[in-house]
Amino acid sequence: LVVFGQHDRLIPNPLLHGGSTERLARATVPRMPRSELVMLPRAGHMAQMEQAEAWNAAVLEFLRRVPPEP
């Protein structure tokens, strides 16, 4: 699970990497098998604090769908 704030201006750095955080994340995340991207609105680099309820809900939902180890 990859969670970004839609307004993250630190990582990935738009000046160093070019483009918006969301564009870079949408281009990169599909390269990771079975990964999922969640973009949290009204959040920046500290999304887990700025949108704690939404971040927690995204993590719990993702974990509910992860198959157990055999």
Coordinates of N, CA, C and O in Angstrom, one line a residue:
L1 N 0.9 -1.2 0.0 CA 0.0 0.0 0.0 C 0.9 1.2 0.0 O 1.8 1.3 0.8
V2 N 0.6 2.1 -0.9 CA 1.3 3.4 -1.0 C 0.3 4.5 -0.7 O -0.7 4.6 -1.5
V3 N 0.6 5.3 0.3 CA -0.4 6.4 0.6 C 0.4 7.7 0.5 O 1.4 7.9 1.1
F4 N -0.2 8.6 -0.2 CA 0.4 10.0 -0.4 C -0.7 11.0 -0.1 O -1.9 10.8 -0.4
G5 N -0.3 12.1 0.4 CA -1.2 13.3 0.5 C -1.2 13.9 -0.9 O -0.1 14.0 -1.5
Q6 N -2.3 14.3 -1.4 CA -2.4 14.9 -2.7 C -1.6 16.2 -2.8 O -1.2 16.6 -3.9
H7 N -1.3 16.8 -1.7 CA -0.6 18.1 -1.7 C 0.9 17.9 -1.2 O 1.4 18.9 -0.7
D8 N 1.4 16.7 -1.2 CA 2.8 16.5 -0.8 C 3.7 17.2 -1.7 O 3.7 16.9 -2.9
R9 N 4.5 18.1 -1.2 CA 5.5 18.9 -2.1 C 6.9 18.5 -1.7 O 7.8 19.1 -2.2
L10 N 7.1 17.5 -0.9 CA 8.4 17.1 -0.5 C 8.9 15.8 -1.1 O 10.0 15.8 -1.7
I11 N 8.1 14.8 -1.1 CA 8.5 13.5 -1.7 C 7.4 12.9 -2.5 O 6.3 12.7 -1.9
P12 N 7.6 12.6 -3.7 CA 8.7 13.0 -4.5 C 8.7 14.4 -4.8 O 7.7 15.1 -5.0
N13 N 9.9 15.0 -4.9 CA 10.1 16.4 -5.0 C 9.8 16.8 -6.5 O 10.5 16.4 -7.4
P14 N 8.7 17.6 -6.7 CA 8.4 18.0 -8.1 C 9.5 18.7 -8.8 O 9.6 18.6 -10.0
L15 N 10.4 19.5 -8.1 CA 11.5 20.2 -8.8 C 12.5 19.2 -9.2 O 13.1 19.3 -10.3
L16 N 12.8 18.2 -8.4 CA 13.9 17.3 -8.7 C 13.4 16.2 -9.7 O 14.2 15.7 -10.5
H17 N 12.2 15.7 -9.5 CA 11.7 14.6 -10.3 C 10.7 15.1 -11.4 O 10.3 14.2 -12.2
G18 N 10.3 16.3 -11.4 CA 9.4 16.8 -12.4 C 8.0 16.3 -12.2 O 7.7 15.2 -11.9
G19 N 7.0 17.2 -12.4 CA 5.6 16.8 -12.3 C 5.1 16.8 -10.9 O 5.8 17.1 -9.9
S20 N 3.8 16.4 -10.8 CA 3.1 16.4 -9.5 C 3.4 15.1 -8.8 O 3.7 14.1 -9.4
T21 N 3.1 15.1 -7.5 CA 3.3 13.9 -6.7 C 2.3 12.9 -7.2 O 2.7 11.7 -7.3
E22 N 1.1 13.2 -7.5 CA 0.1 12.2 -8.0 C 0.5 11.6 -9.3 O 0.4 10.4 -9.5
R23 N 1.0 12.4 -10.2 CA 1.4 11.9 -11.5 C 2.6 10.9 -11.3 O 2.6 9.8 -11.9
L24 N 3.5 11.3 -10.5 CA 4.7 10.4 -10.3 C 4.3 9.1 -9.6 O 4.7 8.0 -9.9
A25 N 3.4 9.2 -8.6 CA 2.9 8.0 -7.9 C 2.1 7.1 -8.8 O 2.4 5.9 -8.8
R26 N 1.3 7.7 -9.6 CA 0.5 6.9 -10.6 C 1.4 6.2 -11.6 O 1.0 5.1 -12.1
A27 N 2.5 6.8 -11.9 CA 3.4 6.2 -12.9 C 4.3 5.1 -12.3 O 4.7 4.1 -12.9
T28 N 4.6 5.2 -11.0 CA 5.5 4.3 -10.3 C 4.8 3.1 -9.6 O 5.3 2.0 -9.7
V29 N 3.7 3.3 -8.9 CA 3.1 2.3 -8.2 C 2.7 1.1 -9.0 O 2.9 -0.1 -8.5
P30 N 2.2 1.2 -10.2 CA 1.9 0.0 -11.0 C 3.2 -0.9 -11.3 O 3.0 -2.1 -11.6
R31 N 4.3 -0.4 -11.1 CA 5.6 -1.2 -11.3 C 5.8 -2.2 -10.1 O 6.6 -3.1 -10.2
M32 N 5.1 -2.0 -9.0 CA 5.2 -2.8 -7.8 C 4.1 -3.9 -7.8 O 2.9 -3.5 -7.8
P33 N 4.4 -5.1 -8.0 CA 3.3 -6.1 -8.0 C 2.4 -6.1 -6.8 O 2.8 -5.9 -5.7
R34 N 1.1 -6.2 -7.1 CA 0.0 -6.2 -6.1 C 0.0 -4.9 -5.2 O -0.6 -4.9 -4.1
S35 N 0.5 -3.8 -5.7 CA 0.5 -2.6 -4.9 C -0.8 -1.8 -5.2 O -1.4 -2.1 -6.2
E36 N -1.1 -1.0 -4.3 CA -2.2 -0.1 -4.5 C -1.8 1.3 -4.0 O -1.0 1.5 -3.1
L37 N -2.4 2.3 -4.7 CA -2.1 3.7 -4.4 C -3.4 4.3 -3.8 O -4.5 4.2 -4.3
V38 N -3.2 5.1 -2.7 CA -4.3 5.9 -2.1 C -3.7 7.3 -2.1 O -2.7 7.6 -1.5
M39 N -4.5 8.2 -2.7 CA -4.1 9.7 -2.6 C -5.1 10.3 -1.7 O -6.3 10.3 -1.9
L40 N -4.6 10.9 -0.6 CA -5.5 11.5 0.4 C -5.7 13.0 0.1 O -4.7 13.7 0.1
P41 N -6.9 13.4 0.0 CA -7.2 14.8 -0.3 C -6.9 15.6 1.0 O -6.9 15.1 2.1
R42 N -6.6 16.9 0.8 CA -6.4 17.8 1.9 C -5.2 17.4 2.8 O -5.3 17.5 4.0
A43 N -4.2 16.7 2.2 CA -3.1 16.3 3.0 C -1.8 16.5 2.2 O -1.8 16.5 1.0
G44 N -0.8 16.8 3.0 CA 0.6 17.0 2.4 C 1.5 15.9 2.7 O 1.1 14.7 2.8
H45 N 2.7 16.2 3.1 CA 3.8 15.2 3.4 C 3.5 14.4 4.7 O 3.9 13.3 4.8
M46 N 2.7 15.0 5.6 CA 2.4 14.3 6.9 C 1.0 13.8 6.8 O 0.2 14.0 7.8
A47 N 0.6 13.1 5.8 CA -0.7 12.6 5.5 C -1.2 11.8 6.7 O -2.4 11.9 7.0
Q48 N -0.4 11.0 7.3 CA -0.8 10.1 8.4 C -1.3 10.9 9.6 O -2.0 10.4 10.4
M49 N -0.9 12.2 9.7 CA -1.3 13.0 10.8 C -2.4 14.0 10.3 O -3.3 14.3 11.1
E50 N -2.2 14.5 9.1 CA -3.2 15.5 8.6 C -4.5 14.9 8.3 O -5.6 15.6 8.4
Q51 N -4.6 13.6 7.9 CA -5.8 12.9 7.6 C -5.8 11.6 8.2 O -5.9 10.5 7.6
A52 N -5.6 11.6 9.6 CA -5.4 10.3 10.3 C -6.5 9.3 10.1 O -6.2 8.1 9.9
E53 N -7.7 9.7 10.2 CA -8.8 8.8 10.0 C -8.8 8.2 8.7 O -9.0 6.9 8.5
A54 N -8.7 8.9 7.6 CA -8.6 8.4 6.2 C -7.4 7.5 6.0 O -7.5 6.5 5.4
W55 N -6.3 7.9 6.6 CA -5.1 7.1 6.4 C -5.3 5.7 7.1 O -5.0 4.7 6.6
N56 N -5.8 5.8 8.4 CA -6.0 4.5 9.1 C -7.1 3.6 8.4 O -6.9 2.4 8.3
A57 N -8.1 4.2 7.9 CA -9.1 3.5 7.1 C -8.5 2.8 5.9 O -8.8 1.6 5.6
A58 N -7.7 3.5 5.2 CA -7.0 2.9 4.0 C -6.1 1.8 4.4 O -6.2 0.7 3.7
V59 N -5.4 1.9 5.4 CA -4.5 0.8 5.9 C -5.3 -0.4 6.3 O -5.0 -1.5 5.9
L60 N -6.3 -0.2 7.1 CA -7.1 -1.3 7.6 C -7.8 -2.0 6.5 O -7.9 -3.2 6.5
E61 N -8.4 -1.3 5.5 CA -9.0 -1.9 4.4 C -8.0 -2.7 3.6 O -8.4 -3.8 3.1
F62 N -6.9 -2.2 3.3 CA -5.8 -2.9 2.6 C -5.5 -4.2 3.3 O -5.4 -5.3 2.7
L63 N -5.3 -4.1 4.6 CA -4.9 -5.3 5.4 C -6.0 -6.3 5.5 O -5.7 -7.5 5.5
R64 N -7.2 -5.9 5.4 CA -8.3 -6.9 5.4 C -8.3 -7.7 4.1 O -8.8 -8.9 4.1
R65 N -7.7 -7.2 3.0 CA -7.7 -7.9 1.8 C -6.4 -8.7 1.5 O -6.4 -9.4 0.5
V66 N -5.5 -8.6 2.4 CA -4.2 -9.3 2.2 C -4.4 -10.7 2.6 O -4.9 -11.0 3.8
P67 N -4.1 -11.7 1.8 CA -4.3 -13.1 2.1 C -3.4 -13.5 3.2 O -2.2 -13.0 3.3
P68 N -3.8 -14.4 4.1 CA -2.9 -14.9 5.2 C -1.8 -15.7 4.6 O -2.0 -16.3 3.6
E69 N -0.7 -15.8 5.4 CA 0.4 -16.6 5.0 C -0.1 -18.1 5.2 O -0.8 -18.4 6.1
P70 N 0.4 -19.0 4.3 CA 0.0 -20.4 4.4 C 0.6 -21.1 5.6 O 1.5 -20.7 6.2

